[in-house]
Structures are given as structure tokens and as C-alpha cells.
Amino acid sequence: MNQLLDFLRRLTDTSDWPPRWYCGNWTDFHGWLYIVSDLTIWLAYMAIPLILIRFVILKKGVPLPSVFILFGAFILLCGATHLVDALMFWWPAYRFNALIRFLTGVVSVATVVALIRYFKEAVGLRTSREFERELLFRQQAVQELSRSNQELQQFAYVASHDLQSPLKTIVNYLTLLESRYGHQLDPDGHKLIDTSTAAAGRMRTLINDLLDFSRVGSVAEFEPVDLNSLIAEIIEEHQDDIRSANATLDIGPLPTLTAHRTDLKQVFQNLITNGLKYRRPDVDTRLRISATDLGAQYQFSVADNGIGIEPQYYERVFQIFQRLHGRGHYPGTGIGLATCKKVIDIYGGKIWVASEPNVGSTFYLTIPKKIKTVQHYAETDQLHPVN
């Protein structure tokens, strides 16, 4: 221990030894060849860790970063030993040189241990050729998915058209029946006609909602959408609902997004109409819409002071056809929030709700500033071949 303390106290003491120039018979050529060689090796060793550091900083998500760091430190210390060897021709710091070499040994052992420890994981890392092959398969899968979606959309359109036609006929004949023979019907007969007409109307609404749901994400042509004007348009179209709910809307400054206008309109229209629909009868309705810039994305919130949602139903409300209330209390098809979630999922964002029964609900959603959907990837002109 005393020797160690003495060593550390005299770490930079050079009085014990003469400079290396005076140790042995160095010629000028031999000495300067030694010095220049050591300095050249030191410069090379200095460049390697700098390149590794720059690589780790620029390449986000580099696998096994600890190995890179240890390897960089090992190379740096190896270079330091050569630098000190060159300086010792004038500065005989043998103790300091010994400390540098000891640290180099420790770091080199740690690097070997890390390489052994992560060997299996390193072997499992994919090569660029394997990544290219996977990219090829993914592009093919995306294109197949795009074609499948187009076929499903065509099927949904044809099915909805074929269903709308008989519904229209049913409603027309019920209307004709009531107009021609209504005076001959008793109250029960009128009630049957009214119930059938209402059921046909609900069926038509359900078909239209399903068609809208199937079309979400089918259009990849994006355009700048000013959400302030979009919300103003939604409010204008629902003035009757706003007046009947005696609603007050507080709308903060909203950004412009490059997206599909109809998709965004469906999202905010469903959230606003839900806030108007699920209100408390004895309280004037208040809606508040705001946006927060989170850097790479925007977070929006649509808050109301309505009936609220129990915590156990937070996930269920976003599932298609899931309703928490009967049609007699609140009309609807149970597709609105499912459509919102589908749009936000396709756009690469998230949607969730925080609520308190008889106090109100706040729906949160995040949307990236740069939206990239599956449709955009499917529009790749050609696949990248793998040789």
C-alpha cells in the first residue's frame, strides 16, 4: 500500500530517470524514426474513436453501443501509450506511462469480456443483404395488402349500394302506404309504419357509417388542411345540434396538417357530435378543443362536460359497434369512435380518453407532423431487387 501511495504521489516526478535520448546510444535517425512512428500510430488511434463516436451519435439505435464505447476507449488508450512513448524522449514520465498502460490493460480486458458476452447477439445481427431481402418481402406484402384493401373497398361500396336500394324501396312503399291508406289505419297501424320507417332509417345510417369506416385510409393524396377552418365548417354544419344543446365551444389556435381532409373531418366531427350528444340534461354543454406542439407531433384534446365514461369502458368505446347506452337514450351506430381510432392508427398516432362520470370526458389524440401511411409505401414504383 505504501508503494502504491508513493507511486501516485510521484506520478509525474521525472527525477529518477533521464530522458530517453540519453538512455543508450540513440542515433538521430533511430530516435526520430521511433518518435515519428509513435506519433503516427497515435494520430491513427485518435481518429478511430472519433469516427466511432460520430457514428454512434449520428446513427440512432446502434446495436451493442457499450461495445462501441469500450472499443473506442481501448483504441484511445492504446494511442495514448504511443504518445507518451514519443514524449519520453524529452519527458521521462515512466510512472505516468505505467499508469496509462495499466488502464489500457483494464479496458482491453473489459472489451474482450463485452465481446464474449455479446457474441451471440452480435452473430444474430442481420447483414445489409438480409435487410434488403426483408425490405423486398415487406414491399411485396404492402402492395398485396393495398390490392386487398382496394378489393374490400369495392366490395363495401357494391354491398352498400345493393343494400341501400331495397331500403329505399321499403321506405317509399311505407310512405306511399301511409299517404294512401293512412286514414283507414288505427293507431297500432300507424305505429307499425312509424317503427318500420325508423328502423329503415337506422339501417341506412348504419350502412353509410360502415361505408365511411371502410373508406378510411384509402386515399393517399394529402393536402394542407387548416384545422381552424375545418372545425368552423363542422360547427356550421351542426348549428341545430349546438343550439338544441345550448352549447358553448372554446376553440384554441389549431395547426395546419398535411393529411386527407375527409379523414380529419371524420375524426373531429365524431368527437364534437359525441360531446353534443352525450350531455347532461340539466347542464349547459361546454366543449373545448385545443392543440399542443410536441415537436414531431401535435397532441389534440376535445373536452366536454357531459355524462362521462366509467374507467372500465375506456378501451371498449373505441371498438366498432360497442355502445354503452341504448338507442332510446342516445342515438347512434357505435362506429364513430372506432372510425376515429382507425384514422389515428393509420396516421401513426394514438387516441385515448380520460373521463369522470357526471363531470365530463376529454379525448386526446396525437398526429405526427409528417404522416406516412401504408398507402404511401405501397405506391413505390418498383421493388428493390436483391442479387
Short mmCIF file of C-alpha atoms in Angstrom, two decimals:
data_model
loop_
_atom_site.label_atom_id
_atom_site.label_comp_id
_atom_site.label_asym_id
_atom_site.label_seq_id
_atom_site.Cartn_x
_atom_site.Cartn_y
_atom_site.Cartn_z
CA MET A 1 0.00 0.00 0.00
CA ASN A 2 2.87 2.37 0.85
CA GLN A 3 4.42 1.69 -2.53
CA LEU A 4 1.10 2.46 -4.26
CA LEU A 5 0.70 5.75 -2.39
CA ASP A 6 4.30 6.66 -3.15
CA PHE A 7 3.71 5.81 -6.80
CA LEU A 8 0.66 8.07 -7.01
CA ARG A 9 2.39 10.93 -5.16
CA ARG A 10 5.33 10.81 -7.57
CA LEU A 11 3.20 10.11 -10.68
CA THR A 12 4.69 12.97 -12.72
CA ASP A 13 8.12 13.02 -10.99
CA THR A 14 10.87 12.63 -13.63
CA SER A 15 13.91 13.00 -11.38
CA ASP A 16 14.59 9.23 -11.23
CA TRP A 17 15.35 8.77 -14.91
CA PRO A 18 17.00 10.76 -17.69
CA PRO A 19 15.11 11.49 -20.91
CA ARG A 20 15.09 8.58 -23.35
CA TRP A 21 17.53 10.38 -25.66
CA TYR A 22 20.17 9.70 -23.03
CA CYS A 23 19.23 6.06 -22.38
CA GLY A 24 21.53 4.02 -24.59
CA ASN A 25 23.11 5.08 -27.87
CA TRP A 26 20.29 6.66 -29.92
CA THR A 27 21.26 7.99 -33.32
CA ASP A 28 19.25 10.88 -34.74
CA PHE A 29 17.77 8.62 -37.41
CA HIS A 30 16.87 5.84 -34.98
CA GLY A 31 15.40 8.24 -32.38
CA TRP A 32 13.32 10.30 -34.81
CA LEU A 33 12.12 7.16 -36.60
CA TYR A 34 10.86 5.91 -33.21
CA ILE A 35 9.23 9.27 -32.40
CA VAL A 36 7.58 9.77 -35.81
CA SER A 37 6.31 6.18 -35.83
CA ASP A 38 4.78 6.53 -32.36
CA LEU A 39 3.14 9.87 -33.23
CA THR A 40 1.74 8.44 -36.49
CA ILE A 41 0.25 5.47 -34.64
CA TRP A 42 -1.17 7.85 -32.01
CA LEU A 43 -2.83 10.02 -34.68
CA ALA A 44 -4.38 6.94 -36.29
CA TYR A 45 -5.58 5.66 -32.91
CA MET A 46 -7.10 9.09 -32.17
CA ALA A 47 -9.03 9.11 -35.45
CA ILE A 48 -10.67 5.71 -34.89
CA PRO A 49 -12.56 6.55 -31.64
CA LEU A 50 -13.61 9.93 -33.05
CA ILE A 51 -15.13 8.16 -36.05
CA LEU A 52 -16.84 5.64 -33.75
CA ILE A 53 -18.24 8.42 -31.54
CA ARG A 54 -19.58 10.30 -34.57
CA PHE A 55 -21.11 7.06 -35.89
CA VAL A 56 -22.90 6.29 -32.60
CA ILE A 57 -24.20 9.89 -32.36
CA LEU A 58 -25.45 10.11 -35.94
CA LYS A 59 -26.72 6.53 -36.24
CA LYS A 60 -29.58 6.35 -33.79
CA GLY A 61 -30.39 2.94 -32.37
CA VAL A 62 -26.97 1.38 -32.98
CA PRO A 63 -26.94 -2.19 -31.58
CA LEU A 64 -24.48 -3.00 -28.79
CA PRO A 65 -23.44 0.63 -28.10
CA SER A 66 -21.47 -0.40 -24.98
CA VAL A 67 -19.12 -2.49 -27.14
CA PHE A 68 -18.54 0.51 -29.40
CA ILE A 69 -17.77 2.70 -26.38
CA LEU A 70 -15.37 0.18 -24.82
CA PHE A 71 -13.63 -0.44 -28.12
CA GLY A 72 -13.27 3.31 -28.65
CA ALA A 73 -11.79 3.75 -25.15
CA PHE A 74 -9.39 0.85 -25.74
CA ILE A 75 -8.14 2.36 -29.01
CA LEU A 76 -7.82 5.80 -27.39
CA LEU A 77 -5.70 4.46 -24.52
CA CYS A 78 -3.55 2.43 -26.92
CA GLY A 79 -2.87 5.64 -28.80
CA ALA A 80 -2.06 7.43 -25.53
CA THR A 81 0.69 4.89 -24.76
CA HIS A 82 2.35 5.66 -28.09
CA LEU A 83 2.05 9.41 -27.48
CA VAL A 84 3.70 9.11 -24.05
CA ASP A 85 6.44 6.87 -25.53
CA ALA A 86 7.25 9.62 -28.02
CA LEU A 87 7.21 12.35 -25.33
CA MET A 88 9.53 10.36 -23.09
CA PHE A 89 12.43 11.25 -25.34
CA TRP A 90 12.21 14.64 -23.57
CA TRP A 91 9.89 13.95 -20.58
CA PRO A 92 10.84 10.74 -18.74
CA ALA A 93 7.44 10.17 -17.05
CA TYR A 94 7.85 6.42 -16.56
CA ARG A 95 5.32 6.30 -13.71
CA PHE A 96 2.67 8.09 -15.78
CA ASN A 97 3.47 5.77 -18.69
CA ALA A 98 2.95 2.76 -16.42
CA LEU A 99 -0.44 4.10 -15.28
CA ILE A 100 -1.58 4.63 -18.89
CA ARG A 101 -0.53 1.10 -19.79
CA PHE A 102 -2.34 -0.31 -16.73
CA LEU A 103 -5.56 1.50 -17.72
CA THR A 104 -5.14 0.22 -21.27
CA GLY A 105 -4.90 -3.32 -19.95
CA VAL A 106 -8.02 -2.95 -17.81
CA VAL A 107 -10.08 -1.51 -20.66
CA SER A 108 -8.78 -4.13 -23.11
CA VAL A 109 -9.88 -6.94 -20.76
CA ALA A 110 -13.29 -5.27 -20.33
CA THR A 111 -13.60 -5.02 -24.13
CA VAL A 112 -12.80 -8.72 -24.56
CA VAL A 113 -15.35 -9.64 -21.87
CA ALA A 114 -18.02 -7.47 -23.57
CA LEU A 115 -17.29 -9.06 -26.95
CA ILE A 116 -17.61 -12.56 -25.47
CA ARG A 117 -20.75 -11.59 -23.58
CA TYR A 118 -22.49 -10.13 -26.64
CA PHE A 119 -21.06 -12.60 -29.16
CA LYS A 120 -24.31 -14.49 -29.70
CA GLU A 121 -26.28 -11.27 -30.02
CA ALA A 122 -23.70 -9.89 -32.47
CA VAL A 123 -23.89 -13.06 -34.57
CA GLY A 124 -27.69 -12.65 -34.64
CA LEU A 125 -27.47 -9.13 -36.10
CA ARG A 126 -28.71 -9.02 -39.66
CA THR A 127 -26.47 -8.00 -42.53
CA SER A 128 -27.36 -5.34 -45.09
CA ARG A 129 -28.15 -8.11 -47.57
CA GLU A 130 -30.59 -9.67 -45.12
CA PHE A 131 -32.20 -6.26 -44.52
CA GLU A 132 -32.58 -5.72 -48.27
CA ARG A 133 -34.22 -9.12 -48.64
CA GLU A 134 -36.61 -8.36 -45.77
CA LEU A 135 -37.38 -4.99 -47.33
CA LEU A 136 -38.26 -6.74 -50.58
CA PHE A 137 -40.67 -9.08 -48.79
CA ARG A 138 -42.20 -6.19 -46.85
CA GLN A 139 -42.74 -4.14 -50.00
CA GLN A 140 -44.42 -7.09 -51.66
CA ALA A 141 -46.62 -7.62 -48.60
CA VAL A 142 -47.59 -3.93 -48.51
CA GLN A 143 -48.52 -3.99 -52.19
CA GLU A 144 -50.58 -7.14 -51.70
CA LEU A 145 -52.28 -5.51 -48.70
CA SER A 146 -53.03 -2.43 -50.79
CA ARG A 147 -54.61 -4.51 -53.54
CA SER A 148 -56.63 -6.45 -50.96
CA ASN A 149 -57.86 -3.21 -49.39
CA GLN A 150 -58.95 -1.89 -52.77
CA GLU A 151 -60.93 -5.06 -53.41
CA LEU A 152 -62.56 -4.80 -49.97
CA GLN A 153 -63.47 -1.16 -50.61
CA GLN A 154 -65.07 -2.11 -53.92
CA PHE A 155 -66.98 -4.89 -52.17
CA ALA A 156 -68.14 -2.49 -49.43
CA TYR A 157 -69.32 0.03 -52.00
CA VAL A 158 -71.23 -2.56 -54.04
CA ALA A 159 -72.72 -4.15 -50.92
CA SER A 160 -73.83 -0.80 -49.54
CA HIS A 161 -75.35 0.18 -52.88
CA ASP A 162 -77.22 -3.13 -53.13
CA LEU A 163 -78.50 -2.72 -49.55
CA GLN A 164 -79.47 0.92 -49.99
CA SER A 165 -81.68 0.16 -52.97
CA PRO A 166 -84.15 -2.20 -51.20
CA LEU A 167 -84.13 0.08 -48.15
CA LYS A 168 -85.14 3.00 -50.32
CA THR A 169 -87.91 0.87 -51.82
CA ILE A 170 -89.16 -0.13 -48.36
CA VAL A 171 -89.26 3.49 -47.15
CA ASN A 172 -91.01 4.65 -50.33
CA TYR A 173 -93.68 1.96 -50.07
CA LEU A 174 -94.23 2.68 -46.37
CA THR A 175 -94.64 6.37 -47.17
CA LEU A 176 -97.00 5.53 -50.02
CA LEU A 177 -98.96 3.18 -47.78
CA GLU A 178 -99.40 5.85 -45.13
CA SER A 179 -100.37 8.54 -47.62
CA ARG A 180 -102.97 6.37 -49.41
CA TYR A 181 -104.41 4.27 -46.64
CA GLY A 182 -103.40 6.15 -43.51
CA HIS A 183 -106.96 7.30 -42.87
CA GLN A 184 -108.04 3.65 -42.74
CA LEU A 185 -105.40 2.60 -40.20
CA ASP A 186 -105.86 2.53 -36.47
CA PRO A 187 -103.17 3.86 -34.07
CA ASP A 188 -101.47 0.47 -33.99
CA GLY A 189 -101.18 0.51 -37.78
CA HIS A 190 -99.61 3.97 -37.77
CA LYS A 191 -97.23 2.84 -35.05
CA LEU A 192 -96.13 -0.14 -37.16
CA ILE A 193 -95.43 2.13 -40.12
CA ASP A 194 -93.51 4.62 -37.97
CA THR A 195 -91.44 1.85 -36.34
CA SER A 196 -90.61 0.26 -39.70
CA THR A 197 -89.66 3.62 -41.21
CA ALA A 198 -87.42 4.44 -38.23
CA ALA A 199 -85.77 1.01 -38.45
CA ALA A 200 -85.09 1.53 -42.17
CA GLY A 201 -83.62 4.93 -41.38
CA ARG A 202 -81.30 3.43 -38.77
CA MET A 203 -80.26 0.76 -41.25
CA ARG A 204 -79.43 3.41 -43.85
CA THR A 205 -77.37 5.33 -41.30
CA LEU A 206 -75.55 2.15 -40.31
CA ILE A 207 -74.74 1.32 -43.94
CA ASN A 208 -73.41 4.83 -44.57
CA ASP A 209 -71.31 4.72 -41.40
CA LEU A 210 -69.88 1.34 -42.35
CA LEU A 211 -69.06 2.63 -45.82
CA ASP A 212 -67.27 5.63 -44.32
CA PHE A 213 -65.42 3.31 -41.94
CA SER A 214 -64.26 1.09 -44.82
CA ARG A 215 -63.01 4.09 -46.80
CA VAL A 216 -60.74 5.40 -44.03
CA GLY A 217 -57.12 5.43 -45.18
CA SER A 218 -57.97 4.51 -48.76
CA VAL A 219 -56.79 7.86 -50.16
CA ALA A 220 -53.08 8.67 -50.08
CA GLU A 221 -53.32 12.11 -51.73
CA PHE A 222 -52.65 14.57 -48.92
CA GLU A 223 -53.08 18.32 -48.87
CA PRO A 224 -52.57 21.07 -46.30
CA VAL A 225 -55.64 21.17 -44.05
CA ASP A 226 -56.23 24.21 -41.83
CA LEU A 227 -57.91 22.71 -38.79
CA ASN A 228 -59.32 26.10 -37.77
CA SER A 229 -61.39 26.32 -40.97
CA LEU A 230 -62.21 22.60 -40.77
CA ILE A 231 -63.64 22.95 -37.23
CA ALA A 232 -65.53 26.08 -38.32
CA GLU A 233 -67.07 24.07 -41.16
CA ILE A 234 -68.13 21.28 -38.77
CA ILE A 235 -69.68 23.82 -36.38
CA GLU A 236 -71.59 25.46 -39.23
CA GLU A 237 -73.00 22.10 -40.33
CA HIS A 238 -74.18 21.23 -36.79
CA GLN A 239 -75.73 24.52 -35.74
CA ASP A 240 -79.06 22.85 -34.95
CA ASP A 241 -77.39 20.36 -32.57
CA ILE A 242 -75.38 23.17 -30.95
CA ARG A 243 -78.48 25.28 -30.38
CA SER A 244 -80.51 22.38 -29.01
CA ALA A 245 -77.70 21.57 -26.56
CA ASN A 246 -77.26 25.26 -25.68
CA ALA A 247 -73.56 24.56 -26.22
CA THR A 248 -70.58 26.87 -25.85
CA LEU A 249 -67.46 25.99 -27.83
CA ASP A 250 -63.98 27.17 -26.86
CA ILE A 251 -61.55 26.52 -29.71
CA GLY A 252 -57.87 27.30 -29.28
CA PRO A 253 -55.45 28.03 -32.13
CA LEU A 254 -55.13 24.91 -34.24
CA PRO A 255 -52.31 23.99 -36.67
CA THR A 256 -52.35 23.09 -40.35
CA LEU A 257 -51.72 19.42 -41.11
CA THR A 258 -50.79 17.80 -44.42
CA ALA A 259 -53.31 14.98 -44.49
CA HIS A 260 -56.56 13.83 -46.07
CA ARG A 261 -59.25 16.39 -45.30
CA THR A 262 -62.12 13.90 -45.11
CA ASP A 263 -60.23 11.70 -42.63
CA LEU A 264 -59.58 14.63 -40.30
CA LYS A 265 -63.13 15.84 -40.65
CA GLN A 266 -64.48 12.44 -39.64
CA VAL A 267 -62.28 12.43 -36.53
CA PHE A 268 -63.16 15.88 -35.21
CA GLN A 269 -66.79 15.69 -36.34
CA ASN A 270 -67.33 12.45 -34.41
CA LEU A 271 -65.66 13.85 -31.28
CA ILE A 272 -67.63 17.12 -31.42
CA THR A 273 -71.00 15.46 -32.09
CA ASN A 274 -70.34 12.97 -29.28
CA GLY A 275 -69.75 15.89 -26.93
CA LEU A 276 -73.07 17.40 -28.02
CA LYS A 277 -74.92 14.08 -27.88
CA TYR A 278 -73.78 12.67 -24.53
CA ARG A 279 -74.63 15.73 -22.47
CA ARG A 280 -76.23 16.12 -19.09
CA PRO A 281 -79.80 17.38 -19.47
CA ASP A 282 -79.61 19.88 -16.62
CA VAL A 283 -76.27 21.46 -17.60
CA ASP A 284 -75.38 23.75 -20.49
CA THR A 285 -72.91 21.96 -22.76
CA ARG A 286 -69.31 23.21 -22.98
CA LEU A 287 -66.76 21.92 -25.49
CA ARG A 288 -63.10 22.86 -25.52
CA ILE A 289 -60.74 21.98 -28.41
CA SER A 290 -57.02 22.67 -28.12
CA ALA A 291 -53.69 21.63 -29.63
CA THR A 292 -50.19 21.28 -28.18
CA ASP A 293 -46.98 21.18 -30.21
CA LEU A 294 -44.87 18.19 -29.02
CA GLY A 295 -42.07 18.60 -31.55
CA ALA A 296 -42.51 15.75 -34.03
CA GLN A 297 -46.27 15.58 -33.48
CA TYR A 298 -49.30 17.52 -32.28
CA GLN A 299 -51.47 16.49 -29.36
CA PHE A 300 -55.11 17.48 -29.60
CA SER A 301 -57.76 17.39 -26.90
CA VAL A 302 -61.54 17.59 -27.19
CA ALA A 303 -63.09 18.08 -23.74
CA ASP A 304 -66.75 18.19 -22.73
CA ASN A 305 -68.76 18.41 -19.52
CA GLY A 306 -71.12 15.59 -20.38
CA ILE A 307 -72.17 12.36 -18.72
CA GLY A 308 -68.63 10.91 -18.68
CA ILE A 309 -67.41 7.33 -19.04
CA GLU A 310 -66.61 4.72 -16.42
CA PRO A 311 -62.87 3.73 -16.44
CA GLN A 312 -63.62 0.09 -17.32
CA TYR A 313 -65.09 1.25 -20.65
CA TYR A 314 -62.14 3.41 -21.80
CA GLU A 315 -60.99 0.80 -24.33
CA ARG A 316 -64.42 -0.51 -25.26
CA VAL A 317 -65.69 2.83 -26.59
CA PHE A 318 -63.16 2.65 -29.45
CA GLN A 319 -64.35 -0.78 -30.62
CA ILE A 320 -66.76 -0.94 -33.53
CA PHE A 321 -70.46 -1.49 -32.69
CA GLN A 322 -69.78 -1.08 -28.96
CA ARG A 323 -72.41 1.12 -27.32
CA LEU A 324 -72.71 1.96 -23.62
CA HIS A 325 -76.28 3.25 -23.85
CA GLY A 326 -79.46 2.12 -25.54
CA ARG A 327 -80.79 3.83 -28.68
CA GLY A 328 -83.72 5.10 -26.67
CA HIS A 329 -81.36 7.32 -24.65
CA TYR A 330 -78.71 8.26 -27.21
CA PRO A 331 -78.97 7.51 -30.95
CA GLY A 332 -76.02 6.19 -32.94
CA THR A 333 -74.44 3.13 -34.54
CA GLY A 334 -71.34 2.63 -32.37
CA ILE A 335 -68.99 3.30 -35.28
CA GLY A 336 -67.95 6.93 -34.70
CA LEU A 337 -65.12 6.44 -32.19
CA ALA A 338 -63.98 3.27 -33.99
CA THR A 339 -63.60 5.41 -37.12
CA CYS A 340 -61.58 7.97 -35.14
CA LYS A 341 -59.26 5.25 -33.86
CA LYS A 342 -58.83 3.75 -37.32
CA VAL A 343 -57.81 7.11 -38.79
CA ILE A 344 -55.39 7.91 -35.97
CA ASP A 345 -53.85 4.41 -36.09
CA ILE A 346 -53.31 4.68 -39.85
CA TYR A 347 -51.69 8.10 -39.38
CA GLY A 348 -49.27 6.66 -36.81
CA GLY A 349 -50.77 8.46 -33.80
CA LYS A 350 -52.62 7.47 -30.64
CA ILE A 351 -56.07 8.20 -29.22
CA TRP A 352 -57.29 7.74 -25.65
CA VAL A 353 -59.83 9.13 -23.22
CA ALA A 354 -59.78 10.43 -19.66
CA SER A 355 -63.17 10.83 -18.03
CA GLU A 356 -65.12 11.18 -14.83
CA PRO A 357 -68.79 10.18 -14.64
CA ASN A 358 -71.16 13.17 -14.38
CA VAL A 359 -68.22 15.57 -14.84
CA GLY A 360 -67.11 15.11 -18.44
CA SER A 361 -64.70 13.44 -20.83
CA THR A 362 -61.52 14.54 -22.58
CA PHE A 363 -60.44 12.73 -25.72
CA TYR A 364 -56.73 13.02 -26.52
CA LEU A 365 -55.15 12.24 -29.86
CA THR A 366 -51.69 12.62 -31.30
CA ILE A 367 -50.96 13.08 -35.00
CA PRO A 368 -47.41 13.18 -36.45
CA LYS A 369 -46.46 16.32 -38.34
CA LYS A 370 -45.21 14.13 -41.19
CA ILE A 371 -47.77 11.41 -41.82
CA LYS A 372 -46.74 8.28 -43.69
CA THR A 373 -49.44 5.66 -44.27
CA VAL A 374 -49.30 2.17 -45.74
CA GLN A 375 -50.73 3.59 -48.96
CA HIS A 376 -47.66 5.78 -49.41
CA TYR A 377 -45.33 2.80 -49.04
CA ALA A 378 -47.47 0.76 -51.42
CA GLU A 379 -47.04 3.41 -54.11
CA THR A 380 -43.34 2.53 -54.52
CA ASP A 381 -42.74 2.50 -58.27
CA GLN A 382 -40.53 -0.60 -58.20
CA LEU A 383 -39.19 -3.10 -55.74
CA HIS A 384 -35.50 -3.11 -54.86
CA PRO A 385 -34.01 -6.32 -56.26
CA VAL A 386 -31.67 -8.43 -54.14
CA ASN A 387 -28.87 -10.09 -56.13
#
